[in-house]
């Protein structure tokens, strides 16, 4: 996504996790105490006792779950796990990746004005290869409502005509496209009305 021009990518997961490529340390819990075992938790038998931390199961208070200490795991050799009570697993991480390099020219749609079905557009910071289009869905070229996108000229002023008057009064977006066709800037508009 960064190579396609995005300045920032934000990744959000539904829960935290533990990742240790060398393998998580193993915690010992004798098998005769367990009904079922996962990496980061084990369901204890009714009569089992252990010095390890236990928590009740939310849906049945009579069921006890053992949780290994720290980042330990009940199964050996695991590198990735989730489901325990460590801060790493309880906090929902948000990973933000930003581009170290500028993400293309700083171009923008400075002005969008309508005269009937003619859209007059002024582009600030435009360069060769850029085009402008009017679409009902900004990222979908097949939703263009003009005859074809128009190249940005040296004066950075141009106009596009919407040939189908059924679009008059409808929602659309004026989009500024890079030479590769990716959307660099967009502005919501109502066809035939000044923004």
Backbone as a chain_set.jsonl record, in Angstrom:
{"seq": "XXXXXXXXXXXXXXXXXXXXXXXXXXXXXXXXXXXXXXXXXXXXXXXXXXXXXXXXXXXXXXXXXXXXXXXXXXXXXXXXXXXXXXXXXXXXXXXXXXXXXXXXXXXXXXXXXXXXXXXXXXXXXXXXXXXXXXXXXXXXXXXXXXXXXXXXXXXXXXXXXXXXXXXXXXXXXXXXXXXXXXXXXXXXXXXXXXX", "coords": {"N": [[0.826, -1.191, 0.0], [1.997, 1.205, 0.725], [3.791, 1.527, -1.374], [1.989, 2.028, -3.366], [1.278, 4.589, -2.888], [0.044, 5.346, -0.511], [0.276, 7.196, 2.474], [0.226, 6.339, 5.072], [-0.392, 3.332, 6.836], [-2.656, 1.596, 8.788], [-2.963, -1.02, 11.024], [-5.208, -3.062, 12.653], [-6.009, -5.454, 15.088], [-8.143, -8.111, 16.389], [-7.467, -8.966, 18.906], [-4.733, -9.172, 21.265], [-1.424, -10.694, 21.123], [1.233, -13.126, 21.52], [4.516, -13.328, 20.37], [7.344, -15.024, 19.766], [10.046, -15.789, 18.173], [12.09, -17.621, 18.879], [10.777, -19.405, 20.4], [8.278, -19.824, 22.869], [8.653, -19.889, 26.45], [8.229, -22.992, 28.247], [5.622, -23.98, 30.413], [4.983, -26.095, 33.158], [2.319, -28.269, 33.735], [0.793, -30.834, 35.19], [-0.611, -33.507, 33.318], [-2.686, -35.064, 34.389], [-4.23, -33.306, 35.797], [-5.762, -31.913, 34.051], [-8.606, -31.311, 31.899], [-8.683, -30.414, 29.319], [-6.246, -28.957, 27.145], [-4.711, -26.014, 25.963], [-2.408, -23.818, 24.283], [-2.069, -21.401, 25.847], [-3.79, -21.721, 27.962], [-5.601, -23.928, 30.186], [-8.173, -26.254, 30.809], [-9.195, -27.172, 33.919], [-9.629, -30.237, 35.79], [-12.425, -31.056, 37.91], [-11.647, -31.673, 40.584], [-9.024, -30.917, 40.689], [-6.042, -29.345, 41.893], [-3.852, -26.58, 41.885], [-0.909, -24.526, 41.929], [-0.717, -22.608, 40.105], [-2.054, -19.68, 38.483], [-5.577, -19.39, 38.412], [-8.687, -18.923, 36.731], [-12.224, -18.221, 36.606], [-14.48, -19.663, 34.211], [-16.275, -17.729, 31.959], [-18.864, -18.521, 31.1], [-19.598, -20.6, 32.702], [-19.454, -20.851, 35.97], [-18.439, -22.887, 37.501], [-16.43, -24.076, 36.134], [-12.955, -24.125, 35.939], [-10.153, -22.372, 34.772], [-6.786, -22.757, 34.092], [-3.974, -20.613, 33.922], [-0.891, -20.06, 32.424], [2.168, -18.729, 33.893], [3.409, -15.365, 33.235], [4.82, -15.18, 30.042], [4.731, -17.799, 29.444], [4.021, -21.095, 28.081], [1.798, -23.86, 27.753], [2.302, -25.824, 25.913], [5.102, -27.172, 24.243], [7.593, -25.522, 22.214], [6.082, -23.613, 20.869], [5.767, -20.665, 18.945], [4.041, -18.582, 18.478], [1.207, -17.388, 20.133], [-2.058, -16.849, 21.612], [-4.631, -15.752, 23.867], [-4.217, -15.823, 26.558], [-3.644, -14.177, 29.765], [-1.777, -12.156, 29.729], [-0.473, -8.786, 29.473], [0.199, -8.287, 26.801], [-1.559, -9.907, 25.393], [-4.048, -9.042, 26.151], [-4.379, -6.449, 25.351], [-5.492, -4.628, 22.615], [-3.656, -4.39, 19.807], [-2.487, -1.656, 17.783], [-1.019, -1.222, 14.858], [1.02, 1.017, 13.189], [2.199, 1.949, 10.123], [4.341, 3.985, 8.43], [5.228, 5.77, 5.488], [8.602, 6.344, 4.675], [9.534, 7.939, 2.737], [8.56, 10.784, 0.725], [5.214, 10.733, -0.521], [4.688, 11.073, -3.332], [3.723, 13.782, -5.568], [2.602, 16.831, -4.077], [-0.316, 17.404, -4.708], [-3.515, 18.923, -5.199], [-7.103, 19.386, -5.229], [-8.015, 22.446, -5.841], [-10.246, 24.023, -6.406], [-13.667, 23.479, -7.141], [-16.23, 23.979, -9.298], [-19.532, 24.321, -10.539], [-21.308, 24.779, -13.564], [-24.243, 24.341, -14.627], [-24.14, 21.278, -16.209], [-21.441, 21.299, -16.527], [-18.311, 20.968, -15.137], [-16.005, 22.927, -13.565], [-12.659, 22.912, -12.798], [-9.966, 23.533, -10.642], [-6.624, 22.775, -10.219], [-4.148, 22.431, -7.795], [-0.683, 22.356, -7.667], [-0.345, 20.397, -9.614], [0.944, 17.984, -12.048], [2.618, 16.704, -15.015], [0.972, 13.995, -16.596], [-1.03, 13.649, -14.761], [-4.57, 13.316, -14.258], [-8.038, 14.335, -14.292], [-11.232, 13.388, -13.099], [-14.791, 12.729, -12.895], [-16.649, 10.863, -10.734], [-18.991, 8.397, -9.507], [-18.193, 6.648, -7.581], [-15.262, 7.108, -6.018], [-12.81, 5.516, -6.231], [-13.325, 3.777, -8.287], [-12.986, 3.391, -11.574], [-14.86, 2.634, -13.446], [-17.176, 3.919, -12.765], [-17.24, 6.428, -13.771], [-18.724, 9.502, -14.769], [-18.296, 11.178, -16.806], [-17.315, 11.833, -20.254], [-14.658, 11.054, -20.653], [-11.657, 10.899, -18.61], [-9.79, 13.941, -17.995], [-6.721, 15.398, -18.966], [-4.444, 17.12, -16.827], [-3.688, 20.424, -17.381], [-1.084, 22.885, -18.092], [-1.821, 25.297, -16.838], [-3.339, 24.34, -14.842], [-6.101, 24.461, -14.789], [-9.216, 23.281, -15.767], [-12.035, 21.839, -17.497], [-14.811, 19.644, -17.226], [-17.399, 17.823, -18.8], [-20.551, 16.53, -17.961], [-22.282, 14.346, -19.715], [-24.805, 13.128, -19.444], [-27.844, 14.102, -18.371], [-29.305, 12.944, -16.324], [-27.758, 12.658, -14.135], [-27.72, 15.062, -12.878], [-27.873, 16.837, -9.897], [-27.179, 14.647, -8.433], [-25.04, 12.723, -6.175], [-21.494, 12.783, -6.317], [-17.949, 12.438, -6.972], [-15.164, 14.457, -7.464], [-12.163, 13.533, -8.808], [-8.624, 13.491, -8.548], [-6.171, 12.103, -10.448], [-3.185, 10.154, -10.435], [-0.373, 9.522, -12.655], [-0.339, 6.791, -12.788], [-2.949, 6.121, -12.466], [-3.973, 5.956, -9.918], [-5.889, 7.346, -7.216], [-5.165, 10.544, -6.182], [-6.224, 12.742, -4.933], [-9.457, 13.763, -3.79], [-12.766, 15.131, -4.009], [-15.879, 15.512, -2.63], [-18.995, 16.102, -4.24], [-21.985, 17.671, -5.531], [-23.603, 17.068, -8.454], [-23.892, 19.707, -10.633], [-24.185, 21.611, -8.657], [-22.487, 24.145, -6.803], [-19.603, 23.427, -4.828]], "CA": [[0.0, 0.0, 0.0], [2.896, 2.36, 0.735], [4.317, 1.668, -2.734], [0.909, 2.553, -4.203], [1.087, 6.002, -2.608], [-0.534, 5.634, 0.795], [1.263, 7.772, 3.387], [0.166, 5.641, 6.35], [-1.241, 2.142, 6.888], [-2.969, 1.285, 10.189], [-3.415, -2.404, 11.136], [-5.834, -3.292, 13.95], [-6.442, -6.842, 15.216], [-9.24, -8.27, 17.347], [-6.901, -9.241, 20.222], [-3.28, -9.174, 21.268], [-0.775, -11.984, 20.933], [2.638, -13.271, 21.888], [5.32, -13.84, 19.259], [8.734, -15.188, 20.165], [10.567, -16.733, 17.176], [12.911, -18.671, 19.486], [9.867, -20.292, 21.125], [7.832, -19.373, 24.188], [9.066, -20.83, 27.497], [7.192, -23.971, 28.584], [5.183, -24.108, 31.806], [4.553, -27.469, 33.432], [1.059, -28.527, 34.431], [0.598, -32.272, 34.988], [-1.769, -33.838, 32.479], [-3.786, -35.65, 35.159], [-5.037, -32.212, 36.357], [-6.45, -31.185, 32.971], [-9.61, -31.871, 30.994], [-8.268, -30.005, 27.967], [-5.12, -28.025, 27.229], [-4.318, -25.185, 24.82], [-1.111, -23.232, 24.542], [-2.045, -20.378, 26.888], [-4.77, -21.995, 29.012], [-5.976, -25.332, 30.342], [-9.382, -26.477, 31.623], [-8.848, -28.08, 35.011], [-10.64, -31.18, 36.276], [-13.153, -30.507, 39.072], [-10.943, -31.889, 41.851], [-7.615, -30.554, 40.534], [-5.51, -28.168, 42.58], [-2.573, -26.142, 41.316], [-0.438, -23.236, 42.435], [-0.772, -21.643, 39.004], [-3.229, -18.808, 38.501], [-6.792, -19.92, 37.789], [-9.782, -17.961, 36.549], [-13.465, -18.926, 36.252], [-14.925, -19.526, 32.828], [-17.385, -16.771, 31.959], [-20.172, -19.124, 30.844], [-19.901, -21.611, 33.709], [-18.595, -20.479, 37.107], [-17.856, -24.094, 38.089], [-15.279, -24.475, 35.317], [-11.771, -23.324, 36.236], [-9.143, -22.337, 33.713], [-5.43, -22.434, 34.557], [-3.256, -19.73, 33.01], [0.529, -20.136, 32.758], [2.726, -17.436, 34.306], [4.131, -14.539, 32.258], [4.591, -15.517, 28.634], [4.926, -19.247, 29.301], [3.054, -21.809, 27.263], [1.661, -25.247, 28.197], [2.823, -26.713, 24.882], [6.5, -26.841, 23.925], [7.967, -25.156, 20.852], [5.184, -22.63, 20.26], [6.354, -19.34, 18.716], [2.945, -17.605, 18.465], [0.026, -17.808, 20.894], [-2.929, -15.817, 22.177], [-5.684, -16.32, 24.689], [-3.878, -15.761, 27.974], [-3.949, -12.951, 30.503], [-0.66, -11.212, 29.741], [-0.847, -7.503, 28.857], [0.34, -8.366, 25.347], [-2.721, -10.578, 24.818], [-5.279, -8.357, 26.554], [-4.438, -5.13, 24.719], [-5.643, -4.694, 21.172], [-2.594, -3.567, 19.219], [-2.699, -0.876, 16.563], [0.274, -1.044, 14.21], [0.999, 2.1, 12.215], [3.371, 1.943, 9.259], [4.36, 5.215, 7.638], [6.234, 5.835, 4.438], [9.748, 7.185, 5.014], [9.735, 8.857, 1.61], [7.347, 11.497, 0.323], [4.332, 9.856, -1.291], [4.294, 11.676, -4.602], [3.569, 15.226, -5.574], [1.559, 17.392, -3.225], [-1.318, 18.007, -5.585], [-4.842, 18.944, -4.588], [-8.193, 20.028, -5.967], [-8.137, 23.757, -5.199], [-11.589, 24.577, -6.569], [-14.613, 22.74, -7.976], [-17.428, 24.816, -9.513], [-20.426, 23.793, -11.575], [-22.205, 25.589, -14.371], [-25.066, 23.286, -15.219], [-23.461, 19.983, -16.202], [-20.003, 21.513, -16.76], [-17.563, 21.087, -13.896], [-14.751, 23.664, -13.734], [-11.784, 22.421, -11.754], [-8.629, 24.115, -10.543], [-5.724, 21.857, -9.535], [-2.955, 23.06, -7.237], [0.46, 21.436, -7.594], [-0.463, 19.319, -10.596], [2.102, 17.716, -12.885], [2.352, 15.902, -16.216], [0.48, 12.642, -16.38], [-2.212, 13.639, -13.896], [-5.871, 13.505, -14.908], [-9.171, 14.615, -13.41], [-12.447, 12.695, -13.528], [-15.935, 12.816, -11.989], [-17.131, 9.493, -10.572], [-19.918, 8.176, -8.398], [-17.362, 5.972, -6.574], [-13.958, 7.68, -6.325], [-11.741, 4.578, -6.596], [-13.793, 2.87, -9.338], [-12.986, 4.085, -12.866], [-16.05, 2.277, -14.231], [-18.312, 4.744, -12.364], [-17.066, 7.778, -14.313], [-19.934, 10.032, -15.405], [-17.856, 12.055, -17.89], [-16.958, 11.075, -21.455], [-13.354, 10.465, -20.318], [-10.87, 11.785, -17.745], [-9.103, 14.995, -18.728], [-5.363, 15.654, -18.498], [-4.208, 18.389, -16.156], [-2.856, 21.265, -18.245], [-0.067, 23.709, -17.423], [-2.481, 26.287, -15.989], [-4.027, 23.586, -13.796], [-7.54, 24.721, -14.828], [-9.844, 22.51, -16.828], [-13.46, 21.601, -17.276], [-15.35, 18.36, -17.67], [-18.844, 17.865, -19.029], [-21.312, 15.317, -17.672], [-23.211, 14.355, -20.841], [-26.104, 12.552, -19.112], [-28.476, 15.0, -17.411], [-29.924, 12.217, -15.209], [-26.852, 12.775, -12.988], [-27.908, 16.385, -12.285], [-28.351, 16.785, -8.517], [-26.713, 13.419, -7.786], [-23.747, 12.743, -5.499], [-20.343, 12.313, -7.089], [-16.665, 12.887, -6.447], [-14.158, 14.879, -8.428], [-10.937, 12.852, -8.396], [-7.353, 13.809, -9.195], [-5.505, 10.825, -10.638], [-1.78, 10.158, -10.795], [-0.069, 8.916, -13.957], [-0.629, 5.357, -12.687], [-4.389, 5.947, -12.323], [-4.378, 5.964, -8.516], [-6.5, 8.586, -6.746], [-4.28, 11.365, -5.347], [-7.08, 13.65, -4.161], [-10.862, 13.681, -4.177], [-13.658, 16.089, -3.358], [-17.296, 15.19, -2.811], [-19.727, 17.182, -4.9], [-23.321, 17.4, -6.067], [-23.531, 17.444, -9.863], [-24.659, 20.903, -10.96], [-24.2, 22.561, -7.551], [-21.149, 24.52, -6.357], [-19.184, 22.812, -3.559]], "C": [[0.871, 1.255, 0.0], [3.461, 2.603, -0.656], [3.268, 2.235, -3.683], [0.585, 4.007, -3.894], [0.449, 6.34, -1.282], [0.566, 6.167, 1.703], [1.333, 6.985, 4.691], [-0.774, 4.452, 6.233], [-1.414, 1.786, 8.356], [-3.571, -0.121, 10.228], [-3.953, -2.599, 12.55], [-6.299, -4.743, 13.98], [-7.55, -6.933, 16.258], [-8.748, -8.603, 18.75], [-5.387, -9.193, 20.117], [-2.725, -10.576, 21.099], [0.637, -11.949, 21.487], [3.359, -13.862, 20.683], [6.773, -13.849, 19.705], [9.352, -16.232, 19.235], [11.442, -17.848, 17.747], [12.049, -19.672, 20.262], [9.54, -19.738, 22.502], [8.301, -20.375, 25.246], [7.901, -21.744, 27.887], [6.907, -23.949, 30.081], [4.686, -25.535, 32.003], [3.251, -27.473, 34.214], [0.765, -30.005, 34.17], [-0.708, -32.577, 34.246], [-2.944, -34.391, 33.27], [-4.671, -34.579, 35.815], [-5.971, -31.576, 35.322], [-7.515, -32.005, 32.268], [-9.161, -31.629, 29.549], [-7.17, -28.96, 28.1], [-4.936, -27.324, 25.884], [-2.959, -24.599, 25.168], [-1.09, -22.303, 25.748], [-3.114, -20.571, 27.954], [-5.071, -23.495, 29.057], [-7.226, -25.405, 31.218], [-9.045, -27.541, 32.659], [-9.991, -29.046, 35.316], [-11.236, -30.611, 37.558], [-12.353, -30.587, 40.36], [-9.481, -31.438, 41.817], [-7.255, -29.324, 41.351], [-4.14, -27.858, 41.985], [-2.192, -24.804, 41.95], [-0.447, -22.179, 41.33], [-2.078, -20.846, 39.064], [-4.403, -19.493, 37.809], [-7.845, -18.819, 37.732], [-11.047, -18.749, 36.228], [-13.781, -18.703, 34.774], [-16.186, -18.689, 32.824], [-18.753, -17.449, 31.868], [-20.54, -20.223, 31.841], [-18.945, -21.395, 34.877], [-17.943, -21.689, 37.764], [-16.641, -24.598, 37.301], [-14.127, -23.539, 35.634], [-10.752, -23.478, 35.104], [-7.809, -21.95, 34.344], [-4.74, -21.613, 33.478], [-1.777, -19.773, 33.384], [1.092, -18.762, 33.117], [3.422, -16.709, 33.158], [3.775, -14.864, 30.824], [4.814, -17.002, 28.381], [3.76, -19.882, 28.55], [2.983, -23.256, 27.759], [2.147, -26.247, 27.148], [4.205, -26.236, 24.465], [6.648, -26.425, 22.461], [7.066, -24.147, 20.169], [5.892, -21.283, 20.117], [5.304, -18.239, 18.807], [1.783, -18.185, 19.247], [-0.802, -16.592, 21.274], [-3.96, -16.511, 23.042], [-5.384, -16.298, 26.171], [-4.209, -14.42, 28.581], [-2.791, -11.968, 30.538], [-1.115, -9.89, 29.118], [-0.773, -7.546, 27.325], [-0.89, -8.986, 24.681], [-4.033, -9.849, 25.11], [-5.454, -7.005, 25.871], [-4.549, -5.308, 23.22], [-4.591, -3.797, 20.527], [-3.064, -2.815, 17.98], [-1.31, -0.619, 15.994], [0.137, 0.034, 13.152], [2.309, 2.068, 11.446], [3.294, 3.184, 8.386], [5.472, 5.147, 6.607], [7.352, 6.772, 4.874], [9.983, 8.238, 3.937], [8.451, 9.618, 1.34], [6.516, 10.612, -0.601], [3.813, 10.536, -2.549], [4.084, 13.163, -4.486], [2.414, 15.676, -4.682], [0.566, 18.145, -4.098], [-2.667, 17.959, -4.89], [-5.844, 19.589, -5.534], [-8.477, 21.346, -5.255], [-9.559, 24.301, -5.288], [-12.398, 23.684, -7.506], [-15.866, 23.596, -8.064], [-18.224, 24.235, -10.662], [-21.164, 24.916, -12.28], [-23.058, 24.596, -15.135], [-24.363, 21.945, -15.08], [-21.976, 20.098, -16.525], [-19.32, 21.764, -15.42], [-16.233, 21.77, -14.196], [-13.877, 23.374, -12.516], [-10.454, 23.144, -11.805], [-7.789, 23.173, -9.685], [-4.512, 22.63, -9.039], [-1.851, 22.003, -7.16], [0.398, 20.277, -8.552], [0.807, 19.135, -11.406], [1.696, 16.857, -14.076], [1.904, 14.499, -15.842], [-0.744, 12.573, -15.499], [-3.463, 13.882, -14.729], [-6.923, 13.791, -13.846], [-10.389, 13.913, -13.986], [-13.549, 12.996, -12.519], [-16.554, 11.426, -11.95], [-18.16, 9.414, -9.45], [-19.238, 7.427, -7.26], [-15.923, 6.343, -6.888], [-12.898, 6.696, -6.816], [-12.108, 3.658, -7.755], [-13.938, 3.613, -10.663], [-14.239, 3.784, -13.681], [-17.265, 3.116, -13.85], [-18.168, 6.196, -12.831], [-18.359, 8.232, -14.987], [-19.581, 11.075, -16.461], [-17.523, 11.188, -19.097], [-15.619, 10.365, -21.251], [-12.62, 11.418, -19.393], [-10.113, 12.803, -18.595], [-7.731, 15.234, -18.116], [-5.268, 17.033, -17.871], [-3.276, 19.207, -17.046], [-1.917, 22.14, -17.417], [-0.693, 24.724, -16.477], [-3.245, 25.661, -14.839], [-5.51, 23.95, -13.691], [-8.117, 23.942, -15.992], [-11.315, 22.366, -16.531], [-13.847, 20.259, -17.873], [-16.854, 18.506, -17.82], [-19.426, 16.501, -18.678], [-22.403, 15.259, -18.738], [-24.624, 13.861, -20.516], [-26.771, 13.391, -18.028], [-29.219, 14.272, -16.283], [-29.038, 12.274, -13.955], [-27.004, 14.122, -12.277], [-28.535, 16.255, -10.898], [-27.903, 15.542, -7.758], [-25.352, 13.591, -7.118], [-22.672, 12.176, -6.411], [-19.084, 12.769, -6.38], [-15.787, 13.302, -7.608], [-12.859, 14.269, -7.927], [-9.752, 13.326, -9.224], [-6.568, 12.515, -9.235], [-4.039, 11.015, -10.981], [-1.594, 9.497, -12.149], [-0.389, 7.423, -13.958], [-2.123, 5.067, -12.519], [-4.884, 5.918, -10.894], [-4.923, 7.336, -8.128], [-5.53, 9.304, -5.807], [-5.073, 12.3, -4.45], [-8.508, 13.47, -4.656], [-11.667, 14.717, -3.415], [-15.087, 15.691, -3.668], [-18.006, 16.395, -3.419], [-21.127, 16.711, -5.248], [-23.307, 17.912, -7.49], [-24.471, 18.623, -10.125], [-24.712, 21.936, -9.854], [-22.759, 22.873, -7.118], [-20.86, 23.91, -4.992], [-18.886, 23.873, -2.524]], "O": [[0.533, 2.25, -0.642], [3.598, 3.751, -1.078], [3.611, 2.853, -4.691], [-0.272, 4.606, -4.544], [0.321, 7.519, -0.951], [1.678, 5.64, 1.698], [2.375, 6.961, 5.347], [-1.83, 4.548, 5.607], [-0.432, 1.684, 9.091], [-4.564, -0.393, 9.554], [-3.253, -2.339, 13.528], [-6.909, -5.221, 13.024], [-7.859, -5.949, 16.931], [-9.527, -8.532, 19.701], [-4.828, -9.175, 19.02], [-3.481, -11.535, 20.949], [1.159, -10.901, 21.867], [2.861, -14.793, 20.051], [7.354, -12.801, 19.988], [9.204, -17.431, 19.472], [11.525, -18.922, 17.151], [12.562, -20.688, 20.73], [10.418, -19.245, 23.21], [8.344, -21.577, 24.98], [6.741, -21.332, 27.864], [7.821, -23.905, 30.904], [4.049, -26.109, 31.12], [3.104, -26.776, 35.218], [0.511, -30.383, 33.026], [-1.753, -31.984, 34.514], [-4.092, -34.207, 32.866], [-5.742, -34.898, 36.332], [-6.859, -30.798, 35.671], [-7.368, -33.209, 32.062], [-9.247, -32.507, 28.69], [-7.161, -28.174, 29.047], [-4.997, -27.944, 24.823], [-2.424, -24.866, 26.244], [-0.194, -22.401, 26.586], [-3.329, -19.677, 28.772], [-4.826, -24.224, 28.096], [-7.33, -24.714, 32.231], [-8.661, -28.661, 32.321], [-11.163, -28.722, 35.126], [-10.616, -29.775, 38.216], [-12.382, -29.648, 41.156], [-8.774, -31.567, 42.816], [-8.047, -28.39, 41.487], [-3.377, -28.758, 41.631], [-3.043, -24.061, 42.438], [-0.212, -20.999, 41.59], [-3.072, -21.3, 39.631], [-4.242, -20.102, 36.751], [-7.881, -17.917, 38.569], [-10.967, -19.829, 35.644], [-13.401, -17.695, 34.18], [-17.085, -18.932, 33.629], [-19.706, -16.992, 32.499], [-21.666, -20.722, 31.827], [-17.761, -21.72, 34.783], [-16.981, -21.529, 38.515], [-15.91, -25.466, 37.78], [-14.281, -22.318, 35.606], [-10.535, -24.566, 34.57], [-7.713, -20.941, 35.043], [-4.894, -21.872, 32.284], [-1.435, -19.546, 34.545], [0.551, -17.742, 32.692], [3.952, -17.332, 32.238], [2.61, -14.832, 30.429], [5.055, -17.417, 27.247], [2.685, -19.301, 28.406], [4.006, -23.821, 28.147], [2.379, -27.411, 27.475], [4.446, -25.034, 24.349], [5.928, -26.908, 21.588], [7.267, -23.85, 18.991], [6.539, -20.814, 21.054], [5.617, -17.103, 19.164], [1.412, -19.342, 19.05], [-0.318, -15.46, 21.262], [-4.138, -17.726, 22.954], [-6.221, -16.716, 26.972], [-4.951, -13.624, 28.005], [-2.829, -11.019, 31.322], [-2.049, -9.879, 28.317], [-1.582, -6.92, 26.64], [-1.229, -8.642, 23.549], [-5.016, -10.026, 24.391], [-6.564, -6.475, 25.822], [-3.78, -6.061, 22.622], [-4.633, -2.577, 20.686], [-3.923, -3.284, 17.234], [-0.518, 0.117, 16.582], [-0.761, -0.026, 12.312], [3.39, 2.147, 12.03], [2.304, 3.407, 7.689], [6.519, 4.542, 6.835], [7.091, 7.863, 5.381], [10.559, 9.293, 4.199], [7.367, 9.149, 1.688], [7.066, 9.83, -1.376], [2.605, 10.56, -2.788], [4.251, 13.737, -3.41], [1.396, 14.995, -4.555], [0.614, 19.37, -4.206], [-2.931, 17.062, -4.09], [-5.475, 20.248, -6.506], [-9.103, 21.364, -4.195], [-10.031, 24.963, -4.364], [-11.894, 23.198, -8.519], [-16.492, 23.905, -7.051], [-17.664, 23.724, -11.631], [-21.59, 25.885, -11.652], [-22.642, 24.072, -16.168], [-24.03, 21.522, -13.973], [-21.322, 19.086, -16.772], [-19.706, 22.659, -14.668], [-15.43, 21.263, -14.98], [-14.288, 23.56, -11.371], [-9.884, 23.345, -12.878], [-8.179, 22.815, -8.574], [-3.916, 23.402, -9.791], [-2.063, 20.901, -6.654], [1.041, 19.255, -8.316], [1.654, 20.027, -11.449], [0.577, 16.348, -14.139], [2.404, 13.902, -14.888], [-1.435, 11.554, -15.479], [-3.427, 14.557, -15.758], [-6.723, 13.525, -12.661], [-10.563, 13.846, -15.203], [-13.272, 13.466, -11.415], [-16.936, 10.874, -12.981], [-18.19, 10.262, -8.557], [-19.647, 7.547, -6.105], [-15.403, 5.935, -7.926], [-12.152, 7.021, -7.739], [-11.288, 2.839, -8.169], [-14.888, 4.371, -10.857], [-14.639, 4.592, -14.52], [-18.29, 3.046, -14.528], [-18.877, 7.082, -12.355], [-19.011, 7.456, -15.686], [-20.461, 11.779, -16.957], [-17.455, 9.963, -18.991], [-15.467, 9.205, -21.634], [-12.913, 12.614, -19.379], [-9.831, 12.558, -19.768], [-7.589, 15.27, -16.894], [-5.913, 17.984, -18.312], [-2.201, 18.74, -17.422], [-1.962, 22.125, -16.187], [-0.139, 24.986, -15.409], [-3.742, 26.365, -13.96], [-6.116, 23.773, -12.634], [-7.555, 23.948, -17.087], [-11.786, 22.726, -15.452], [-13.291, 19.808, -18.875], [-17.5, 19.225, -17.058], [-18.879, 15.46, -19.042], [-23.355, 16.037, -18.682], [-25.556, 14.16, -21.263], [-26.317, 13.394, -16.884], [-29.719, 14.927, -15.368], [-29.498, 11.98, -12.852], [-26.469, 14.302, -11.183], [-29.591, 15.643, -10.739], [-28.208, 15.393, -6.575], [-24.6, 14.504, -7.459], [-22.899, 11.231, -7.166], [-19.139, 13.403, -5.327], [-15.679, 12.594, -8.609], [-12.485, 14.455, -6.769], [-9.859, 13.535, -10.433], [-6.321, 11.895, -8.201], [-3.683, 11.926, -11.728], [-2.547, 8.973, -12.727], [-0.678, 6.851, -15.009], [-2.523, 3.905, -12.438], [-6.093, 5.863, -10.665], [-4.475, 8.36, -8.644], [-5.124, 8.761, -4.78], [-4.646, 12.615, -3.339], [-8.736, 13.073, -5.798], [-11.295, 15.129, -2.316], [-15.462, 15.548, -4.832], [-17.662, 17.545, -3.148], [-21.415, 15.514, -5.258], [-23.023, 19.089, -7.713], [-25.674, 18.548, -9.875], [-25.227, 23.034, -10.067], [-21.914, 21.979, -7.072], [-21.723, 23.87, -4.115], [-18.519, 23.549, -1.394]]}, "num_chains": 1, "name": "protein.A"}
